[in-house]
Short mmCIF file of C-alpha atoms and ligand atoms in Angstrom, two decimals:
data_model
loop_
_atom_site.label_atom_id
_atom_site.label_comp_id
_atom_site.label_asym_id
_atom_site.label_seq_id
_atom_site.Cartn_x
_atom_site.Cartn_y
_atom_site.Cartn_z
CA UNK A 21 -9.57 -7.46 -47.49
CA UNK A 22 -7.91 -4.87 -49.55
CA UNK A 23 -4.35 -6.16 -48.61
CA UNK A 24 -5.29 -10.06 -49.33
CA UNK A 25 -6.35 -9.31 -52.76
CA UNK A 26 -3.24 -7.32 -53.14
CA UNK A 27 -0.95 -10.17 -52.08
CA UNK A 28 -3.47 -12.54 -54.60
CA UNK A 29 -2.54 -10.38 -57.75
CA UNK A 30 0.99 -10.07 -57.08
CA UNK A 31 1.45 -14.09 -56.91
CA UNK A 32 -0.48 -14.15 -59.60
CA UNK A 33 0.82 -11.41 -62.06
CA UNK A 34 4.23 -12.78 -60.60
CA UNK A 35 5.84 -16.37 -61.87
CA UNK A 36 8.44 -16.20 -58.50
CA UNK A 37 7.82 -13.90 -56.04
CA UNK A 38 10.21 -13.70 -52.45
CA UNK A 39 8.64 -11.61 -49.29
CA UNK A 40 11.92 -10.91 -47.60
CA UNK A 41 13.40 -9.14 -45.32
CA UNK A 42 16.54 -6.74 -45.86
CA UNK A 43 18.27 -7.76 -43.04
CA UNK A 44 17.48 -11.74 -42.76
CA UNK A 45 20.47 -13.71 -44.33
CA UNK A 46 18.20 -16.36 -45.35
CA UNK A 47 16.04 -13.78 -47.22
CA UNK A 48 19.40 -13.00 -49.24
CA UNK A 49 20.27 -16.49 -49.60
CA UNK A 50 16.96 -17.22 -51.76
CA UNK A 51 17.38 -13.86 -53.31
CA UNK A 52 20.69 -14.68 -54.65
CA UNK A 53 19.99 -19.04 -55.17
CA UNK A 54 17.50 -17.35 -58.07
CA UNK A 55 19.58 -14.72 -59.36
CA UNK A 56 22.11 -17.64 -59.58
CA UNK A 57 19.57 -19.70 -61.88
CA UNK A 58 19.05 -16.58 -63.65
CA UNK A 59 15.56 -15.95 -62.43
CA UNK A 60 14.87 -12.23 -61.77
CA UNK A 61 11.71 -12.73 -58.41
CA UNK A 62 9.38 -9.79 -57.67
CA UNK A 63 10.57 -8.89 -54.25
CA UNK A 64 9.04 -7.68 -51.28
CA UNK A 65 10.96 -5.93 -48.60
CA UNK A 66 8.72 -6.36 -45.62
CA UNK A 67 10.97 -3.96 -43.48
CA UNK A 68 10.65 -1.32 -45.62
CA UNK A 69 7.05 -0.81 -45.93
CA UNK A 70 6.50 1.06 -42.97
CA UNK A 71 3.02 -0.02 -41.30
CA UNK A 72 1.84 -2.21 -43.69
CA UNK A 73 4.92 -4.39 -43.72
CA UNK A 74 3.65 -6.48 -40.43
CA UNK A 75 -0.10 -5.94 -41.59
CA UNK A 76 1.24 -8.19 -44.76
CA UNK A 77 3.19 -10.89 -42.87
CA UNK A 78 -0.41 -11.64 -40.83
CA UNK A 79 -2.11 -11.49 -44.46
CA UNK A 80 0.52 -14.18 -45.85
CA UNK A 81 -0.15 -16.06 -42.29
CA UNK A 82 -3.85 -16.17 -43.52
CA UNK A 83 -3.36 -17.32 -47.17
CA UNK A 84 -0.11 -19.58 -46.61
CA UNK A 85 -0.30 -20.51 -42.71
CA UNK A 86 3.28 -19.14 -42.50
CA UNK A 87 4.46 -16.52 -40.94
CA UNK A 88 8.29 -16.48 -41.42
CA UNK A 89 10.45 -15.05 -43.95
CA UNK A 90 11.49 -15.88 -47.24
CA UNK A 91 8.09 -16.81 -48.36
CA UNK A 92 8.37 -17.92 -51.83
CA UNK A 93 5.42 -18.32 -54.39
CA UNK A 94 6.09 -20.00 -57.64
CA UNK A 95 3.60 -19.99 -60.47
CA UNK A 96 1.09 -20.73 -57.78
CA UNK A 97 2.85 -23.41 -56.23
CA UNK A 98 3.77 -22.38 -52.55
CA UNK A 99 6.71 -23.23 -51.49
CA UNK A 100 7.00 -20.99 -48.89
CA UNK A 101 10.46 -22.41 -46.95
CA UNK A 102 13.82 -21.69 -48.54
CA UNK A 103 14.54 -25.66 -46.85
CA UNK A 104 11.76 -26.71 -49.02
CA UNK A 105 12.81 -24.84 -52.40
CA UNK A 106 16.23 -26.11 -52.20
CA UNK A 107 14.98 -29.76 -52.51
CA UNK A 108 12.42 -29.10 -55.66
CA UNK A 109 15.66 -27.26 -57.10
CA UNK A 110 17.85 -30.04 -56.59
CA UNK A 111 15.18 -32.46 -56.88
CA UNK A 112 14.87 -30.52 -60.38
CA UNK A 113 18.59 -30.45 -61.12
CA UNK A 114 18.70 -34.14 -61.31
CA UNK A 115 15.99 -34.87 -63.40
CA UNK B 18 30.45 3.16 -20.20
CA UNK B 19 28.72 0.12 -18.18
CA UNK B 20 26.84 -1.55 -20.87
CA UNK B 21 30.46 -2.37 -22.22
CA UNK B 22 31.89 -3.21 -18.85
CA UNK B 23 28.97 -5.32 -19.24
CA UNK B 24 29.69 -7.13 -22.50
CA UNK B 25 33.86 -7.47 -21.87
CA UNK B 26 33.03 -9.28 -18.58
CA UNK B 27 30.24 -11.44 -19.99
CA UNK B 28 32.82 -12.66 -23.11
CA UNK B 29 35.73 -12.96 -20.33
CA UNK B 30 33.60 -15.18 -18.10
CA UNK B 31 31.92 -17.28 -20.08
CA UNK B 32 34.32 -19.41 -22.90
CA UNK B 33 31.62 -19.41 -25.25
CA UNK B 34 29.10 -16.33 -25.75
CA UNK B 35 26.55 -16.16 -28.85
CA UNK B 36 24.52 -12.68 -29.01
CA UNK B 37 21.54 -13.85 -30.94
CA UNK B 38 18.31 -12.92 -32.08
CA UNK B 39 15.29 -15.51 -30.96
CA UNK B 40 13.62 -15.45 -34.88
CA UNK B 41 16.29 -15.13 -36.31
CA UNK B 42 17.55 -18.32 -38.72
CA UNK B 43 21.56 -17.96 -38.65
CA UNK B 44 21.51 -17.04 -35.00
CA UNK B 45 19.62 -20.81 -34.43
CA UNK B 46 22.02 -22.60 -36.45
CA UNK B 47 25.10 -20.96 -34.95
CA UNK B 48 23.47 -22.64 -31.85
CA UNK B 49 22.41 -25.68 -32.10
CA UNK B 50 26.22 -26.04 -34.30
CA UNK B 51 27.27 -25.63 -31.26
CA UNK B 52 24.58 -27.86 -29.36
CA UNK B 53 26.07 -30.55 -31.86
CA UNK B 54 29.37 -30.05 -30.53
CA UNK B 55 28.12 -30.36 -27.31
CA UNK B 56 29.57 -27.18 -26.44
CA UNK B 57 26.91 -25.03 -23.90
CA UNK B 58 27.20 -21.19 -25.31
CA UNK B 59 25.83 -18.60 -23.05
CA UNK B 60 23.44 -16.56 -25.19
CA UNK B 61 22.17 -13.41 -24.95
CA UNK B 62 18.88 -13.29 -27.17
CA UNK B 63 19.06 -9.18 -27.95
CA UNK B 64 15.36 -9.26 -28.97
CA UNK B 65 14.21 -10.33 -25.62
CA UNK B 66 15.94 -7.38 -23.65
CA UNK B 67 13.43 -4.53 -24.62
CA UNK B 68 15.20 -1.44 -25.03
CA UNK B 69 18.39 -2.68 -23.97
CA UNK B 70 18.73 -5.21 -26.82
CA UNK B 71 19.63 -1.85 -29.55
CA UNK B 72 21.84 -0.54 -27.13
CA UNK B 73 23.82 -4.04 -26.57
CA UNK B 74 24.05 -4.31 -30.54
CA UNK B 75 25.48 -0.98 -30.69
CA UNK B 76 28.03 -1.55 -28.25
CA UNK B 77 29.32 -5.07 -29.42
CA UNK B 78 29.21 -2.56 -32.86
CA UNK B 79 31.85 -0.29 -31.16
CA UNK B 80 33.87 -3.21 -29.47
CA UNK B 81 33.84 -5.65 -32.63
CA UNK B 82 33.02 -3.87 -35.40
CA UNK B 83 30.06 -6.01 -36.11
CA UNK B 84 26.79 -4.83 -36.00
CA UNK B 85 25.09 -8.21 -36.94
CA UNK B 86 23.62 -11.56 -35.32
CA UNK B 87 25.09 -13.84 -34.48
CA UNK B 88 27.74 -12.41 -32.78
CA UNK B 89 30.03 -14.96 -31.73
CA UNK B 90 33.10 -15.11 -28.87
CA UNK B 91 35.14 -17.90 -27.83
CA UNK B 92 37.82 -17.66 -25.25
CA UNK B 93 38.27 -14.05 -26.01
CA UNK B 94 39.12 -15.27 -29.78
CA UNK B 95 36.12 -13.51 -31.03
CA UNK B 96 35.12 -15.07 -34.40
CA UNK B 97 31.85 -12.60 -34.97
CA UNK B 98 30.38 -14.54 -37.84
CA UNK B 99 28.63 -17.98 -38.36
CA UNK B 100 30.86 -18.30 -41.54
CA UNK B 101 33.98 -17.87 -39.91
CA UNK B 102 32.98 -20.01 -36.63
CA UNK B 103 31.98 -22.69 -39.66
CA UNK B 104 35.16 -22.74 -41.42
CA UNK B 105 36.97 -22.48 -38.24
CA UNK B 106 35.53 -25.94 -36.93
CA UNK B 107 35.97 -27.65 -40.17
CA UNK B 108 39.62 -26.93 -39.90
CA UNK B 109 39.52 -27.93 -36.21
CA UNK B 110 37.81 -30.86 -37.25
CA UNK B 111 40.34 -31.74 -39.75
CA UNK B 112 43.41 -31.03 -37.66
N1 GSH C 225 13.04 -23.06 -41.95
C1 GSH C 225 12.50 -21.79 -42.41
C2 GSH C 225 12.92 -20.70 -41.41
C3 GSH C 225 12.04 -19.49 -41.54
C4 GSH C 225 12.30 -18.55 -40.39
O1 GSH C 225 12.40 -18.96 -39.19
N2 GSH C 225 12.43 -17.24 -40.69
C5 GSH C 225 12.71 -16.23 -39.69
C6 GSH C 225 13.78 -15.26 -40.18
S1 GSH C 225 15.26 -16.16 -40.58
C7 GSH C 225 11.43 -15.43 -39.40
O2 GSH C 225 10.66 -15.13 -40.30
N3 GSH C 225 11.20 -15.08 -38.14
C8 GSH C 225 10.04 -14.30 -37.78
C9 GSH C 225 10.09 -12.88 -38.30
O3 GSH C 225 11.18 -12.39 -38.71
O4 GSH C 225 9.04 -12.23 -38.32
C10 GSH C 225 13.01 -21.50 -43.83
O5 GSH C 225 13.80 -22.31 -44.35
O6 GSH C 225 12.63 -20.49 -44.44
N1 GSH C 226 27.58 -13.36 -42.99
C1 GSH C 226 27.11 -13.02 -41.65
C2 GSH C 226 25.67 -12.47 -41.79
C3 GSH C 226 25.26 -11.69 -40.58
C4 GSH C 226 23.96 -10.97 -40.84
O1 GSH C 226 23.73 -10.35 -41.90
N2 GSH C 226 23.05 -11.02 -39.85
C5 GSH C 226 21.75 -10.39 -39.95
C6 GSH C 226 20.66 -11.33 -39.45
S1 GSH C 226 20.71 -12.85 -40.36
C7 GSH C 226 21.72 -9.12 -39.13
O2 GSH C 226 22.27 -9.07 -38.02
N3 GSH C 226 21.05 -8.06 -39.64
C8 GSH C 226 20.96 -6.83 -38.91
C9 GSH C 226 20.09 -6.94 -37.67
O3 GSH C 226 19.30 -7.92 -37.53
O4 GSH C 226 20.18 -6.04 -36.81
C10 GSH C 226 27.18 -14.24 -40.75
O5 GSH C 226 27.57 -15.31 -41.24
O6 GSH C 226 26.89 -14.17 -39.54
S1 FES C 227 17.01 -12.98 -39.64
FE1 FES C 227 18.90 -14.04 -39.52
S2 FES C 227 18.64 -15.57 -41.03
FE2 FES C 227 16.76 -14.51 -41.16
#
């Protein structure tokens, strides 16, 4: 579909990329974790794009099996969770 | 009005009351923090209310000045915020 091949180019054209929510604290806590690193992600507001907001979250359910927010691409490694993204970073902060 | 007769009795009766949101991430934590403390809050899931869920977060908005999940009272200390309830426990837990 249009919107899946949408979703493709943007994790692709994107090295991080966050779907998020405005509201979800957890959204902001991955949003801020990379500003903190000093990574600038291509972000996604889900909430804000009207219609096609839940029409992506089922797309990302399709492509990633996961249908909760933050959902984090990097350079085309999913990592989806912000539980799991903590450990690679601190799994990559000791190495 | 009566929702907010509603809400004041609900936080008088009950010594521990979480408003929460069922997908929401901090609103699970704040619970099952409290699980851990084996402490039963009565929670209010504002999602699951249909129309009446807005209109609850709206008044706890006018009687706390919070207008975000989890909403937190204990023993008619109202603490609002996972962060506070958090640091509030560790100094409980140090004392
Ligand atoms: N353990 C997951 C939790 C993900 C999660 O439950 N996200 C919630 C918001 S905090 C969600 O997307 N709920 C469904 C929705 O908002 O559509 C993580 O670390 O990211
Ligand atoms: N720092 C606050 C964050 C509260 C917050 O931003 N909650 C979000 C959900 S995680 C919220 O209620 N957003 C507005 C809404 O869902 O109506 C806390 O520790 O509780
Ligand atoms: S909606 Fe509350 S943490 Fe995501």
């Amino acid at each position: 579909s249009r919107l899946e091949e949408t979703v493709k180019k943007t994790v692709t054209d994107n090295p991080v990329v966050v779907y998020s929510k405005t509201w979800c604290s957890y959204s902001s806590e991955v949003k801020s974790l990379f500003n903190r690193l000093g990574v600038q992600p291509h972000v996604i507001e889900l909430d804000q794009m009207g219609a096609q907001g839940p029409q992506l979250q089922k797309v990302l359910e399709r492509l990633t099996g996961q249908h909760t927010v933050p959902n984090v691409f990097i350079e085309t490694v999913k990592l989806h969770r912000k539980g799991e993204l903590e450990a690679l970073l601190t799994d990559a902060k000791n190495t």
